[in-house]
XYZ file of C-alpha atoms in Angstrom:
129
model
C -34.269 8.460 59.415
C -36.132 6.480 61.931
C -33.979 4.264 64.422
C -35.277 2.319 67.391
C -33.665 2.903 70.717
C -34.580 -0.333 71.914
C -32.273 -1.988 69.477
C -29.032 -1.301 70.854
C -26.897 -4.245 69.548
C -28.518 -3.380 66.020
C -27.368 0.495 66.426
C -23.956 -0.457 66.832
C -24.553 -3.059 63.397
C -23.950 -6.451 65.777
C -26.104 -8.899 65.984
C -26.957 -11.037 68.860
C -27.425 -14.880 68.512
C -28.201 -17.572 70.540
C -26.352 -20.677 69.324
C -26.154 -24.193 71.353
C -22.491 -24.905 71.178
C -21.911 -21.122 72.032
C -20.085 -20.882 68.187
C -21.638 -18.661 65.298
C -24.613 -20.114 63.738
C -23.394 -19.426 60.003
C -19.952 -18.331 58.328
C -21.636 -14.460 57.963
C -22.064 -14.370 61.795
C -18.492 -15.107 62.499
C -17.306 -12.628 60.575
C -16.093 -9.422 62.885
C -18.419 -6.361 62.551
C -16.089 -3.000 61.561
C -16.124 -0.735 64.043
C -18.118 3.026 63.486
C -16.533 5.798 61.898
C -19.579 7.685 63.024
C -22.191 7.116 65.609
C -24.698 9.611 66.928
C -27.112 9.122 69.351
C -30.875 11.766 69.957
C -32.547 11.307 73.389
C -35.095 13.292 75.176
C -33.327 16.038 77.420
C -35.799 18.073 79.522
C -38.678 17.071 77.058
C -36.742 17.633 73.792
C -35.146 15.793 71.283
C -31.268 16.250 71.906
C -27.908 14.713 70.834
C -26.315 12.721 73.592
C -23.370 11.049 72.039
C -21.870 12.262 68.650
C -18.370 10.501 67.990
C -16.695 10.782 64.117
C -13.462 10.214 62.864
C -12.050 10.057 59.425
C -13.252 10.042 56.763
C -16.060 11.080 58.048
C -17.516 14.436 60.117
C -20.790 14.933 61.637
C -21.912 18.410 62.587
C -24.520 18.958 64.847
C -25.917 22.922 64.548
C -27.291 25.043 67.804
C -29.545 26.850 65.216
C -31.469 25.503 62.672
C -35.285 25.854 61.515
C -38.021 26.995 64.032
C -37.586 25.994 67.345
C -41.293 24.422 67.614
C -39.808 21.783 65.335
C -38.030 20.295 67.900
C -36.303 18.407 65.459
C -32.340 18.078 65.889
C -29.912 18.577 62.337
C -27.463 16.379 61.741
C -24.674 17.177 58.400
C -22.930 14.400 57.756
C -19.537 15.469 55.915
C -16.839 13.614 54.425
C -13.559 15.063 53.798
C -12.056 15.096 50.169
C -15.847 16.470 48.834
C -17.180 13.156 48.755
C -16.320 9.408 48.824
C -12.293 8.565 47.609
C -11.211 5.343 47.015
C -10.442 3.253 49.730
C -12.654 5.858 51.952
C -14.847 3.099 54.340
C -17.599 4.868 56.066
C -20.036 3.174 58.283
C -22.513 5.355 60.866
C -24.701 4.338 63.029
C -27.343 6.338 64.162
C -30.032 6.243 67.353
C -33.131 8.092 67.869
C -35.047 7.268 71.424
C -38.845 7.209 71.647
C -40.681 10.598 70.281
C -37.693 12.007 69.535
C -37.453 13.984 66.156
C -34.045 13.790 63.916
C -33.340 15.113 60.545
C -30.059 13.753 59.059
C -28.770 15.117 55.602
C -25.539 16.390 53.823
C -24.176 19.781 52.728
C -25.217 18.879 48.813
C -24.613 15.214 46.802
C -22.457 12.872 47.896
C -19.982 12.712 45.311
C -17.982 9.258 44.371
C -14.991 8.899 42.759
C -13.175 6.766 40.885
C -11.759 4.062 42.300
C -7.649 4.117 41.981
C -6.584 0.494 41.479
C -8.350 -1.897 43.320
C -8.959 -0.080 46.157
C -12.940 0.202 46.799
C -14.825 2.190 48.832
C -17.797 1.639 50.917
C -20.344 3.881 52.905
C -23.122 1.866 55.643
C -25.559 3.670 57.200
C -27.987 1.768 60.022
């Protein structure tokens, strides 16, 4: 997964537009943006690839592990968890992920994301930018 740290505003899944009468361009853009469950940030630290910010909250977890692979990778590991074993109705997950210039990030769960059934009309939903 491949984000550019230039695109702040797009990280955090806003958008940014430049209207006339200062009002949203289309009905889309006026609707409010939900806010992370998960956001994780990778930025060079003393010439490596390193996790500055790493915020989750439920339903979702995000581990981040000291030790993983060779260290010439210099790739950081990122499991992405949910809790119940996988996606429950209702469950509305939505991450949003940064990696800065030459920096190396491998993201990936414990095994399948598993999604159950909805109960009622309750749906779920899982975003990841």
């Amino acid at each position: 997964m491949w984000v550019d740290s230039s695109d702040r505003a797009s990280a955090w899944g806003m958008e940014l537009v430049a209207v006339a009468d200062g009002g949203p361009a289309t009905a889309a853009e006026a609707t409010p943006t939900p806010t992370p469950t998960g956001v994780v940030r990778v930025e060079k630290v003393r010439g490596r690839s390193a996790v500055t910010r790493c915020f989750a909250k439920y339903p979702l977890k995000i581990i981040v592990p000291s030790k993983v692979g060779p260290a010439s990778s210099g790739a950081v590991w990122l499991y992405v968890l949910t809790y119940g074993g996988g996606i429950v109705s209702g469950d509305k997950i939505s991450c949003a992920v940064t990696v800065g210039d030459g920096c190396t990030a491998a993201m990936t769960t414990q095994a399948s994301t598993k999604v159950y059934k909805a109960v009622g009309s309750k749906c779920s939903e899982q975003v990841l930018e």
